Structure formats: structure tokens, C-alpha cells
Short mmCIF file of C-alpha atoms in Angstrom, two decimals:
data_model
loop_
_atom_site.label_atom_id
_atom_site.label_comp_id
_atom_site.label_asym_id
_atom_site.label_seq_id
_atom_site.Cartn_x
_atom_site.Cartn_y
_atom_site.Cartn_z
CA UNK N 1 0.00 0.00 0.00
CA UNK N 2 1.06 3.65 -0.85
CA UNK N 3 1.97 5.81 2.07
CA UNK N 4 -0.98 7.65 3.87
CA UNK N 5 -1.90 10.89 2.61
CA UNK N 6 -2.79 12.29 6.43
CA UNK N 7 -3.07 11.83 10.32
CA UNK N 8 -4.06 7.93 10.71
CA UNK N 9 -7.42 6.93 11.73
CA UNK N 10 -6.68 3.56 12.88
CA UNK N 11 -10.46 1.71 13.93
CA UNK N 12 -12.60 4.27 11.46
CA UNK N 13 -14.64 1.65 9.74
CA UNK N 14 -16.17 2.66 6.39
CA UNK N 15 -18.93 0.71 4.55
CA UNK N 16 -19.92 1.21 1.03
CA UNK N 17 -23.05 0.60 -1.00
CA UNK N 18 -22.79 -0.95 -4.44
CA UNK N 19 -25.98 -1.17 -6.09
CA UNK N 20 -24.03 -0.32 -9.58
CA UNK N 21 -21.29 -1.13 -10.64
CA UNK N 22 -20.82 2.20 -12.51
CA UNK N 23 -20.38 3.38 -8.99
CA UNK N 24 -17.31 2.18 -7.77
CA UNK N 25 -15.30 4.32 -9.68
CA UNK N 26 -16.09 6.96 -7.44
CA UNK N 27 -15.68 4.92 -4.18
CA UNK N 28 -12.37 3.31 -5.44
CA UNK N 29 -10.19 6.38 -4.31
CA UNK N 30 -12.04 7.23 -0.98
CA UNK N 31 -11.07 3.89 -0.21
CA UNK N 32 -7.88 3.93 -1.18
CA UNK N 33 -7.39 6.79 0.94
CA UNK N 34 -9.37 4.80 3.73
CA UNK N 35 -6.99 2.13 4.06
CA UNK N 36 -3.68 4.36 3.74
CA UNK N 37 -4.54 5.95 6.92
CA UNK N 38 -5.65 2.71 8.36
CA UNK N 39 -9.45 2.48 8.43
CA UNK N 40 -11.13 -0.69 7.54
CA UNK N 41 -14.00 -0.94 4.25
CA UNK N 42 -16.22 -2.88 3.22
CA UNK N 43 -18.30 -3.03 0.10
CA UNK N 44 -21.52 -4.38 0.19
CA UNK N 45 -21.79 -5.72 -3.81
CA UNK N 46 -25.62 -6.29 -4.97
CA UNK N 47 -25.57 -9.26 -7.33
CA UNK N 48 -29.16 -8.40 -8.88
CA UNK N 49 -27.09 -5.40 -10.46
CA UNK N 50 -26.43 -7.75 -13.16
CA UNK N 51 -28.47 -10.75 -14.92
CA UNK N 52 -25.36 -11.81 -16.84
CA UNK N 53 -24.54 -15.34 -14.68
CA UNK N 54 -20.86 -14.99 -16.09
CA UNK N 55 -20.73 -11.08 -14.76
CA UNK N 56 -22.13 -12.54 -11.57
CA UNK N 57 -20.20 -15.17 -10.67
CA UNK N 58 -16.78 -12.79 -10.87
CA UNK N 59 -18.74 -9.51 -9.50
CA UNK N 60 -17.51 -9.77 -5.55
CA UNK N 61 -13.93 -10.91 -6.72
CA UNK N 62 -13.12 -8.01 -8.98
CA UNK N 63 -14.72 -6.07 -6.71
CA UNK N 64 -12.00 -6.99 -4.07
CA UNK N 65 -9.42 -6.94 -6.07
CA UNK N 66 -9.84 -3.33 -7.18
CA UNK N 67 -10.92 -2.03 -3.87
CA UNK N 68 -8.53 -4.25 -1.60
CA UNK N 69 -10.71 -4.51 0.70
CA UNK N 70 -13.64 -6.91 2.50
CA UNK N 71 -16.65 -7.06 0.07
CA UNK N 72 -20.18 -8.86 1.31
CA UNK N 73 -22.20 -10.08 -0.99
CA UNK N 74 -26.11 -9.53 -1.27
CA UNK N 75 -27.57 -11.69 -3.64
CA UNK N 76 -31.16 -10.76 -5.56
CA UNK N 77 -31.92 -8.30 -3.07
CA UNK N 78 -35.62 -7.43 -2.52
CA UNK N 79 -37.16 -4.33 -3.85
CA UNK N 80 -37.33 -2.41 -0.28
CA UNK N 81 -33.57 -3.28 0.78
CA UNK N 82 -34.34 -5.06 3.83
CA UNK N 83 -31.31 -7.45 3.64
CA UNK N 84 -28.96 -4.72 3.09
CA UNK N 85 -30.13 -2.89 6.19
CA UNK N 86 -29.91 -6.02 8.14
CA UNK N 87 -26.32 -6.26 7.34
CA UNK N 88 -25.65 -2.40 7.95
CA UNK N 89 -27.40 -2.93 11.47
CA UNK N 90 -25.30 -5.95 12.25
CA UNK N 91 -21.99 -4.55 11.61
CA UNK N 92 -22.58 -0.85 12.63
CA UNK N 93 -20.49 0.88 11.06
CA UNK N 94 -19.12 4.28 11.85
CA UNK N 95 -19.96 5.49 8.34
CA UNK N 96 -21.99 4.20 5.07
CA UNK N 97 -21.51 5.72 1.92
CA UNK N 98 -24.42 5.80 -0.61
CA UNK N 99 -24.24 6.38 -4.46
CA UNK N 100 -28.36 6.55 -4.47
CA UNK N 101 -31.41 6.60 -2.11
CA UNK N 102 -31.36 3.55 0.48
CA UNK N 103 -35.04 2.67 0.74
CA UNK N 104 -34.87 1.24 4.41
CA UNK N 105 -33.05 4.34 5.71
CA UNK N 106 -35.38 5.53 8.50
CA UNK N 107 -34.64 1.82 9.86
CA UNK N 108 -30.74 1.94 9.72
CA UNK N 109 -29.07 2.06 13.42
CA UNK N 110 -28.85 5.93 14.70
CA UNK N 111 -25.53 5.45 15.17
CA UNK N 112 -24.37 4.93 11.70
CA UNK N 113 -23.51 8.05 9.83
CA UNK N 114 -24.50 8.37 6.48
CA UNK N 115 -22.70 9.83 3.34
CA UNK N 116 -24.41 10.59 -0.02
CA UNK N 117 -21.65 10.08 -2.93
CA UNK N 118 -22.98 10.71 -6.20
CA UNK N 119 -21.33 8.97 -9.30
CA UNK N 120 -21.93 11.31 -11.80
CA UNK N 121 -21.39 15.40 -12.50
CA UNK N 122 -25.18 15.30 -12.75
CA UNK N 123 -26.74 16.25 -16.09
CA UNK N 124 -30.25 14.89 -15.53
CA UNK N 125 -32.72 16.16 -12.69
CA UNK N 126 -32.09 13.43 -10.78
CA UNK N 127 -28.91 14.92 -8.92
CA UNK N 128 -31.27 17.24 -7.49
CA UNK N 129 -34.22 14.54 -6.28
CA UNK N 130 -35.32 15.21 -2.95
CA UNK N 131 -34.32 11.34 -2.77
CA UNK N 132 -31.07 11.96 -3.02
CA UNK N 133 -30.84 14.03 0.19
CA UNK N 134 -31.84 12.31 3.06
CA UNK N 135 -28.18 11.17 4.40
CA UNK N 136 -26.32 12.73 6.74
CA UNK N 137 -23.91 14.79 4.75
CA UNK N 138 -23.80 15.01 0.70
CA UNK N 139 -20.27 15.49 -0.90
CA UNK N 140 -20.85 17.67 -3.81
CA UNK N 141 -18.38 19.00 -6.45
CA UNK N 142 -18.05 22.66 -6.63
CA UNK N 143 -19.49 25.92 -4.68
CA UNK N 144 -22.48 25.99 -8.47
CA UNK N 145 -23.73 22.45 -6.90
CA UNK N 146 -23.89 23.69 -3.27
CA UNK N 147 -25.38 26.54 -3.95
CA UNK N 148 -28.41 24.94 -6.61
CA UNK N 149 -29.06 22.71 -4.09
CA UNK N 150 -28.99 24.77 -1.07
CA UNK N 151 -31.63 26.49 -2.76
CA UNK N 152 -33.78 23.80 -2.93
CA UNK N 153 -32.86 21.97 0.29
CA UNK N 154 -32.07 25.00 2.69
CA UNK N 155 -29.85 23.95 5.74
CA UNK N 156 -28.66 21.29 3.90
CA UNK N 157 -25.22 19.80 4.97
CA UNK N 158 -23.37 19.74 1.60
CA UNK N 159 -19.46 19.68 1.33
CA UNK N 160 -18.01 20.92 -1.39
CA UNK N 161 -15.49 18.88 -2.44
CA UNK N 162 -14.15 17.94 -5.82
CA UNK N 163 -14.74 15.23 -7.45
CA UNK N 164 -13.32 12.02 -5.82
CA UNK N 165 -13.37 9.28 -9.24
CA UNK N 166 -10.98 12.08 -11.24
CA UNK N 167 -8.19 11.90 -8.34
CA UNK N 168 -6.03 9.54 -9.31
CA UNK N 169 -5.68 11.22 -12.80
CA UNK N 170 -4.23 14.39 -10.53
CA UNK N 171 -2.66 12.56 -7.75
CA UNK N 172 0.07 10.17 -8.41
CA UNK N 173 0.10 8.97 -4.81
CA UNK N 174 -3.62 7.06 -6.25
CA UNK N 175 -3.82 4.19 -7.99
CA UNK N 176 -4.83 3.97 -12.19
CA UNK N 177 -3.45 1.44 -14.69
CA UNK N 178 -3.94 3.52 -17.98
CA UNK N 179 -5.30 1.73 -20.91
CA UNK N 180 -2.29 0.07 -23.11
CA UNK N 181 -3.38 1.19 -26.52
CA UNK N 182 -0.76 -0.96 -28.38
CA UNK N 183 -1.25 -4.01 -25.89
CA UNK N 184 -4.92 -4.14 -27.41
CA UNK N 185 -4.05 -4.18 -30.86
CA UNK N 186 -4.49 -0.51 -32.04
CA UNK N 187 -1.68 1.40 -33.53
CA UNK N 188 -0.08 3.81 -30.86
CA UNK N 189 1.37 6.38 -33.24
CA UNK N 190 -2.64 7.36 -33.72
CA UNK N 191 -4.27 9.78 -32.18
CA UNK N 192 -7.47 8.07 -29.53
CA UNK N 193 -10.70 8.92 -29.66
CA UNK N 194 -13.31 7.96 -26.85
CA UNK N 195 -16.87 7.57 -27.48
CA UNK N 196 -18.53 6.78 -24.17
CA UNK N 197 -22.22 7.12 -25.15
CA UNK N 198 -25.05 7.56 -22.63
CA UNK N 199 -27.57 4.89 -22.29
CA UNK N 200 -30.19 7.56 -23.24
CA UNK N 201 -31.03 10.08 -24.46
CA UNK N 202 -27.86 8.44 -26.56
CA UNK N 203 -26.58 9.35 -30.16
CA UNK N 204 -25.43 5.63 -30.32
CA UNK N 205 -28.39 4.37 -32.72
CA UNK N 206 -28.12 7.64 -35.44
CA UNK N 207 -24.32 6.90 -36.40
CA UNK N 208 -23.65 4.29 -39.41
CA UNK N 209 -22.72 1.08 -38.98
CA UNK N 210 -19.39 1.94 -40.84
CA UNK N 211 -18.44 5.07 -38.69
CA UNK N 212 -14.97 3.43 -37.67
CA UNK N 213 -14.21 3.09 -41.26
CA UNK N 214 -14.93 6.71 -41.68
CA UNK N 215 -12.12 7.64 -39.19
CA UNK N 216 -9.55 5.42 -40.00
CA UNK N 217 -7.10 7.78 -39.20
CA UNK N 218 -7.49 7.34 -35.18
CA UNK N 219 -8.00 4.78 -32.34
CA UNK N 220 -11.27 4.74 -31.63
CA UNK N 221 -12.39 3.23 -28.19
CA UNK N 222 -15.87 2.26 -27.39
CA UNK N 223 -17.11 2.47 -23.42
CA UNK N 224 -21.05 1.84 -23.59
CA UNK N 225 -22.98 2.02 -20.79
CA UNK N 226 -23.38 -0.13 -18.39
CA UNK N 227 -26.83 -0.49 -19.26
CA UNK N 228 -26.09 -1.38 -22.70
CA UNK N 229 -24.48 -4.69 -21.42
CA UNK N 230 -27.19 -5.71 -18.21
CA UNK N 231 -31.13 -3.87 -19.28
CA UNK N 232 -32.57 -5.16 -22.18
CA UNK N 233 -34.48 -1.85 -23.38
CA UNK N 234 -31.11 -0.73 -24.84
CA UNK N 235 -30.17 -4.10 -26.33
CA UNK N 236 -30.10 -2.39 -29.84
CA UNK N 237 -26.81 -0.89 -28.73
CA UNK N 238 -25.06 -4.16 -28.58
CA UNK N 239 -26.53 -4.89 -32.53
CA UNK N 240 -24.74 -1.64 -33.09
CA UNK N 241 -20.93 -2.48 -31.49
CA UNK N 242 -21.27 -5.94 -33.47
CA UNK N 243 -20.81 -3.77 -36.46
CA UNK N 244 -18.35 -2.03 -35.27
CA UNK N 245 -16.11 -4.49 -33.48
CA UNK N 246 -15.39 -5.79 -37.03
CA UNK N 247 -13.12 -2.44 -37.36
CA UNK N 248 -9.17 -3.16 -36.10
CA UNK N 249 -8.82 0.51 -35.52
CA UNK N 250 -11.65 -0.47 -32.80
CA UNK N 251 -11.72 -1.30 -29.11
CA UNK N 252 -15.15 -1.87 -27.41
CA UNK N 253 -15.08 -2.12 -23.49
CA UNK N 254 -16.72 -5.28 -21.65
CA UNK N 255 -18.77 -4.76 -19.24
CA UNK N 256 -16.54 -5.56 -16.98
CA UNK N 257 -14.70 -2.55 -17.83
CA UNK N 258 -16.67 -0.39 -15.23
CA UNK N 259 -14.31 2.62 -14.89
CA UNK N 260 -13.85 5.02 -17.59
CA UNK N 261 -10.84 6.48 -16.16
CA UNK N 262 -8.09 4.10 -17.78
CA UNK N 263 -9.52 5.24 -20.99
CA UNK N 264 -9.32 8.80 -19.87
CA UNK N 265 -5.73 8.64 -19.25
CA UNK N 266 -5.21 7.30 -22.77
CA UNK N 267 -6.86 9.14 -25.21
CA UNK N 268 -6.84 12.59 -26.49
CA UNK N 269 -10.15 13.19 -27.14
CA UNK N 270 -14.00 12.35 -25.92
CA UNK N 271 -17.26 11.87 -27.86
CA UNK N 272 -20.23 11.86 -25.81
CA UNK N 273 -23.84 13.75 -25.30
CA UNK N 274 -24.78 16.01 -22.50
CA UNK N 275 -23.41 13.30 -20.04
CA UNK N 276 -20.96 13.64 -16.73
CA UNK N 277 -18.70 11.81 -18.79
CA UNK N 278 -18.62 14.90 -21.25
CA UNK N 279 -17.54 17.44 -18.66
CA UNK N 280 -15.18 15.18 -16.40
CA UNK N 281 -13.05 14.40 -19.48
CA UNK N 282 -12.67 18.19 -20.05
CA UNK N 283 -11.58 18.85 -16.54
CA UNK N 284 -8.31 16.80 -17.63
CA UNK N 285 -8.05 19.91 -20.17
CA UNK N 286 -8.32 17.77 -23.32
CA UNK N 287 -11.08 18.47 -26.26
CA UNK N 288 -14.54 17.20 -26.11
CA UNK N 289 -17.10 17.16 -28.85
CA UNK N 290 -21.02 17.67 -27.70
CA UNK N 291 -23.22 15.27 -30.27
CA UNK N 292 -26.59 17.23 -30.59
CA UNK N 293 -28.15 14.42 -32.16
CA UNK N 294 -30.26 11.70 -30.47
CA UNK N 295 -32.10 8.53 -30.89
CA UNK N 296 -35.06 9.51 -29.30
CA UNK N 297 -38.23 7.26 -28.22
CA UNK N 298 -41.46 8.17 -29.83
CA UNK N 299 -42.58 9.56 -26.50
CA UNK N 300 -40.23 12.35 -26.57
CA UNK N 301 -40.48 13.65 -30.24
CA UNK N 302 -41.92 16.39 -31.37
CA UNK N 303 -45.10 17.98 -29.22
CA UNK N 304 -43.59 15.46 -27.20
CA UNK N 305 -40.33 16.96 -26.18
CA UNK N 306 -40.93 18.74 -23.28
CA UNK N 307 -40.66 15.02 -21.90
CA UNK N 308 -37.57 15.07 -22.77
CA UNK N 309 -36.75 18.52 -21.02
CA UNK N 310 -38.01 17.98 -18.10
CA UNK N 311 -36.06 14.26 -17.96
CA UNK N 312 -32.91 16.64 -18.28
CA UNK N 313 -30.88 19.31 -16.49
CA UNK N 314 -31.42 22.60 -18.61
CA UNK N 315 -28.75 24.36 -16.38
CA UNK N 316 -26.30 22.53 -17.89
CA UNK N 317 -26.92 24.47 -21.21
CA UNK N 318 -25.02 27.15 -19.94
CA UNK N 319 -21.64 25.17 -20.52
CA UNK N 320 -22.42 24.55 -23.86
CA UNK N 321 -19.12 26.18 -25.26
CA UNK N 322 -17.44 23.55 -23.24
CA UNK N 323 -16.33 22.11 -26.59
CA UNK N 324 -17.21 21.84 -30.25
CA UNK N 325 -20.78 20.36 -31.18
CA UNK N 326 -22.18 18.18 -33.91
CA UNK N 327 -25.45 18.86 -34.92
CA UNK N 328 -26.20 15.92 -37.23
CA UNK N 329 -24.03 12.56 -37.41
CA UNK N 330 -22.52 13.63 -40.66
CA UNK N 331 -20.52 16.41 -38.75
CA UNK N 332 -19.12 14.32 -36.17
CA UNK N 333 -15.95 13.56 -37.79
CA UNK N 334 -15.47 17.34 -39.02
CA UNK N 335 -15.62 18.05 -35.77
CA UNK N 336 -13.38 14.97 -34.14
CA UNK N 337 -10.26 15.95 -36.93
CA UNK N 338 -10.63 19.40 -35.99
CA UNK N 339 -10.60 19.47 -32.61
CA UNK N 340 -7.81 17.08 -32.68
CA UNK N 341 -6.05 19.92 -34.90
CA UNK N 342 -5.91 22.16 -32.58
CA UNK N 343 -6.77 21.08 -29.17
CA UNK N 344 -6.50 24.19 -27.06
CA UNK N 345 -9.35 25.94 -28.55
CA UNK N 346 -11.65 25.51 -26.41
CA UNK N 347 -9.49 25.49 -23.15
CA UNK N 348 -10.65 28.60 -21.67
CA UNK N 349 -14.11 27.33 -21.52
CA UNK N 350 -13.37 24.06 -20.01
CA UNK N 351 -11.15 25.67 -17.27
CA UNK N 352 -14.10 27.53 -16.57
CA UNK N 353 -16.97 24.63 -16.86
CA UNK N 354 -14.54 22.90 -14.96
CA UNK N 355 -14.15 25.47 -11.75
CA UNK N 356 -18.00 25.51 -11.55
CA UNK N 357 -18.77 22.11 -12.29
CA UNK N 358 -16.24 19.91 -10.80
CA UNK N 359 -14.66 22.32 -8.10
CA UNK N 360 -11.24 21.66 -6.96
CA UNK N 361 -9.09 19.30 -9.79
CA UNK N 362 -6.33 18.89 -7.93
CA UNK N 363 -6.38 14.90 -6.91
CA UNK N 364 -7.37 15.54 -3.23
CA UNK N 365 -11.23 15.20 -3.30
CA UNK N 366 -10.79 11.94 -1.59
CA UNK N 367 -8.76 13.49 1.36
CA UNK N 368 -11.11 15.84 1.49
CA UNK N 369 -13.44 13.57 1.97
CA UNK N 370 -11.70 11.20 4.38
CA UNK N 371 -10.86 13.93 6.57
CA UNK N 372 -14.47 15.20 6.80
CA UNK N 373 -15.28 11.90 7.94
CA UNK N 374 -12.53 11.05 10.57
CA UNK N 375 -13.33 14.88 12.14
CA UNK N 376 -17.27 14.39 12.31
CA UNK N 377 -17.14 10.84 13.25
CA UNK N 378 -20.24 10.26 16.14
CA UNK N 379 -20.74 13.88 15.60
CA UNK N 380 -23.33 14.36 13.43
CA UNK N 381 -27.21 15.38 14.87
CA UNK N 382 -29.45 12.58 14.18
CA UNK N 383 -32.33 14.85 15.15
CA UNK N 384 -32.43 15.31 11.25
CA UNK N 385 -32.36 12.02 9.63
CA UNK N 386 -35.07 12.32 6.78
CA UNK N 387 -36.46 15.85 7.62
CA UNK N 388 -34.85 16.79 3.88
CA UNK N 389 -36.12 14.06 1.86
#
């Protein structure tokens, strides 16, 4: 283990709630920070997260692995999370840190503090659900988060931050394996393009089946969505990366692949929609194009879009210069090659989305974090448990 990164807080004992696997990146350096002091984790890994028996049979050991730590294993949970609160109960932890709503959270133990930790920058109005609010303290990113949510949830105890899952891209003291581009059969001396495509609204469907063909001239790496690989709504996305797997200037993550952030450190540039993925890749100061164009479901074209609206974050308009955009999928290269040209265009605006967005980018969200813990330990007024939600 790397050396600790602050005062030692030998006993603290941390749990963590896995209901995704998309959020573990964000847990994975909190941890890691954890156990350098010398506080002991746990992950509590829910099995139903996946219906894949090959993804479930590996799920608690790769969990492990990557954490280092203890992981317990709920299998095909029930809806209200009453097994998961049994467990929490049992072991009483000092702290348990949350990526979404625990539905048996007026029943957990008083003594357990309670962390919210969301995965994601937060482009769709669910970072600012009521449901989202109802632990003890909420680690946001930047002073723009805690102050839009303040407004809606006054007295709300919100600590700004950072944003823990980019850390070990700042902080060399943190652990990341970058992806080996050569090691996976693409040509190194090319530049890298990432496409990491949100399950929906996604542009995924609306590009051609011979789009890796069209840019020959990079690396192009795939990372769908979790939900590509485990809900069978968006199953047309896998029909799509059969197409394009046939491509050797391709590489299309597994699900397995559950961190973006090897990829990050890798390539030079990142396709995406109005997704967290969009804005935490241009934190790292490196050119992002914006597709305008989605697949859409019937229910949200035309005098049916204002479905769509209110599914989505409109604030986040205003850091639309973030990058360049592509209107329609014939753009999209255009815009890739150019961008690629000359990558600093746009780096005043990301510096800028970045400071409001993501906060502090300077690899210590985690400490942050860690600290806030080991100081309010026990400390925190259970008087309020569930008044905000």
C-alpha cells in the first residue's frame, strides 16, 4: 500500500453501497485513501445489479481486487432493501456511503452516519431529487452544486469537495493502470478517440454502422454504458458495437470494464452527449465534442419533447461552449479531426466549466473527503435524519 496521505485513523470503519457497478469508480479512491490511513472498508456488492450469470459469478472478486478490501455479498436483493439494512445494522459501522437513495433508511441504526456520494457530475434532474438528500452529509463537487441545491434543500449539509473518481488522474500517490493502446491491438502512433455514449437520451443508434471506417485515421475506443451490457431496453446498442467491433482501428469495453478512467488517461479526445462523462473528461483539459443528435423514443419527439426537457438538467446548457458540437451525425468527424487539430481551442471554456462544475481538480477530493469523515465521526445530529427528503 502507498503511504498515507494524512493523520491515521486507525479503527474508522467505512462501509460502502454498491448497487451499480458504474459506482465504484467513485468509491475506489475514498477507499484507497481509507486504508492508507488505516481504516477498515467494506463493500456491500448487490448481485441483482447484473443478470449476466458470467458477470455474476466474478462480480464480488473483482470487486476486491480493485478495492482491496472486504466485500459482502447480497444476492437478488428485494425491492425495499431489507437485507442490506440487516447487514448495515449488524456490523454498525461508523460510516456508510451511498451512491443513491437507500429505501430502508429511516430503519438503519442511529448510530451509523451516512454519506451521499454521487457517481456522476449530474446532467439529468435526478442529482437534485429530494431522494437523493436524506443522508447525513452530501459530498458535492463545486461551490455551483452547493449553492443549486442549497436552494432547494435549505440547511442542507453539503461539502463541497471535488470530485473524488478524477483523483487519481491528478494525484500520483492514487492508484490507475492507464489503458495500453498498443497491448490491445491498435496502432499507438494514432491519435485516440473515446466515445462513451449515454444509455439515453444516446446518439449511439443515429451513427452508421461503418463510422470506424470513416475515421480510420485514429484509435477509436468504445465504453457503452453499463446499461447497454445488463437492461434489455437498450439491447439495440449491442446490434450496433457488433458492427463495429469488425473495425481493427476499434476497441469496445466489456462490461466488466466499469471505470472510464483508464480510458481517460489514454486518449486525447471524448465523444459523448450532455453526459458527466462529457464534462469530467474536459476537466483533464483535453477536447470534447457535444453530439446534438439523439435517438429519441417516440414519447419524446416532437409535441412530445418537453418530456424530454423535463427528464434533463437545462442548467447545464449554460456550458455549452465547453467544446465543439455536432449537430447531425454527418458532422461528427469534421468536428473529431478538428478538434484534434488544434486542441486548445476551447481550453478557456473548459477551465471555466470545470471550476464551476467539478470544483477543486487537484487529486485531493478523496482526502477531502476522508478527513471530513474522521473529524465528524459520532458527531453528526441525528435529530435530522429524513427531515430533507
Amino acid at each position: 500500500m502507498r503511504e498515507a496521505s494524512g493523520p491515521p485513523i486507525d479503527g474508522l470503519r467505512v462501509h460502502f453501497d454498491l448497487t451499480n457497478l458504474y459506482y465504484l469508480p467513485q468509491y475506489l479512491p475514498v477507499i484507497e485513501v481509507l486504508r492508507q490511513r488505516g481504516a477498515d472498508c467494506t463493500v456491500l456488492v448487490y448481485l441483482s445489479m447484473s443478470k449476466d450469470p458470467t458477470v455474476r459469478a466474478g462480480l464480488a472478486e473483482r470487486v476486491a481486487n480493485d478495492a482491496g478490501c472486504e466485500v459482502e455479498v447480497v444476492d437478488d436483493v428485494d425491492q425495499d432493501h431489507r437485507a442490506p439494512c440487516d447487514i448495515y445494522n449488524r456490523d454498525k459501522p461508523d460510516w456508510i456511503v451511498f451512491g443513491s437513495r437507500f429505501q430502508q433508511y429511516e430503519n438503519l441504526d442511529p448510530s451509523i452516519s451516512t454519506a451521499m456520494l454521487y457517481h456522476g457530475i449530474g446532467v439529468k434532474n435526478t442529482y437534485y431529487h429530494a431522494d437523493h438528500m436524506q443522508m447525513d452529509v452530501r459530498f458535492v463537487e463545486g461551490e455551483y452544486r452547493r449553492r443549486a441545491l442549497l436552494d432547494l434543500f435549505p440547511g442542507a449539509n453539503l461539502q463541497a469537495v471535488g470530485f473524488a473518481k478524477l483523483d487519481p488522474l491528478f494525484n500520483d500517490a492514487l492508484t490507475l493502470e492507464p489503458f495500453d493502446v498498443a497491448a490491445h491491438g491498435l496502432d499507438a502512433t494514432r491519435p485516440t478517440v473515446l466515445y462513451a455514449p449515454t444509455f439515453y437520451p444516446s446518439s449511439m443508434g443515429r451513427l452508421p454502422n461503418d463510422w470506424p471506417g470513416q475515421l480510420a485515421s485514429c484509435n477509436l475506443i468504445i465504453k457503452p454504458h453499463q446499461f447497454a451490457y445488463s437492461k434489455q431496453k437498450y439491447g439495440s446498442q449491442l446490434e450496433k458495437l457488433a458492427h463495429w467491433q469488425n473495425y481493427d482501428n476499434v476497441h469496445i469495453a466489456s462490461m466488466t470494464d466499469y471505470s472510464i478512467m483508464p480510458f481517460f488517461a489514454s486518449s486525447e479526445l471524448l465523444v459523448s452527449e450532455a453526459s458527466s462523462a462529457l464534462f469530467e473528461f474536459a476537466a483533464l483539459d483535453k477536447p470534447v465534442v457535444w453530439c446534438d443528435f439523439l435517438q429519441l423514443r417516440w414519447g419524446h419527439r416532437g409535441p412530445f419533447r418537453y418530456r424530454l426537457n423535463a427528464r434533463m438538467d437545462r442548467t447545464i446548457d449554460a456550458f455549452r461552449n465547453v467544446g465543439a458540437h455536432a449537430a447531425r451525425p454527418a458532422q461528427l468527424n469534421t468536428r473529431i479531426l478538428e478538434e484534434l487539430a488544434d486542441p486548445a481551442r476551447h481550453a478557456a471554456a473548459r477551465s471555466d466549466c470545470t471550476r464551476e462544475l467539478i470544483g477543486l481538480a487537484d487529486g485531493k477530493a478523496s482526502e477531502r473527503i476522508v478527513d471530513y469523515m474522521a473529524a465528524n465521526t459520532g458527531r453528526i445530529s441525528r435529530a435530522a435524519r429524513g427531515v430533507v427528503a
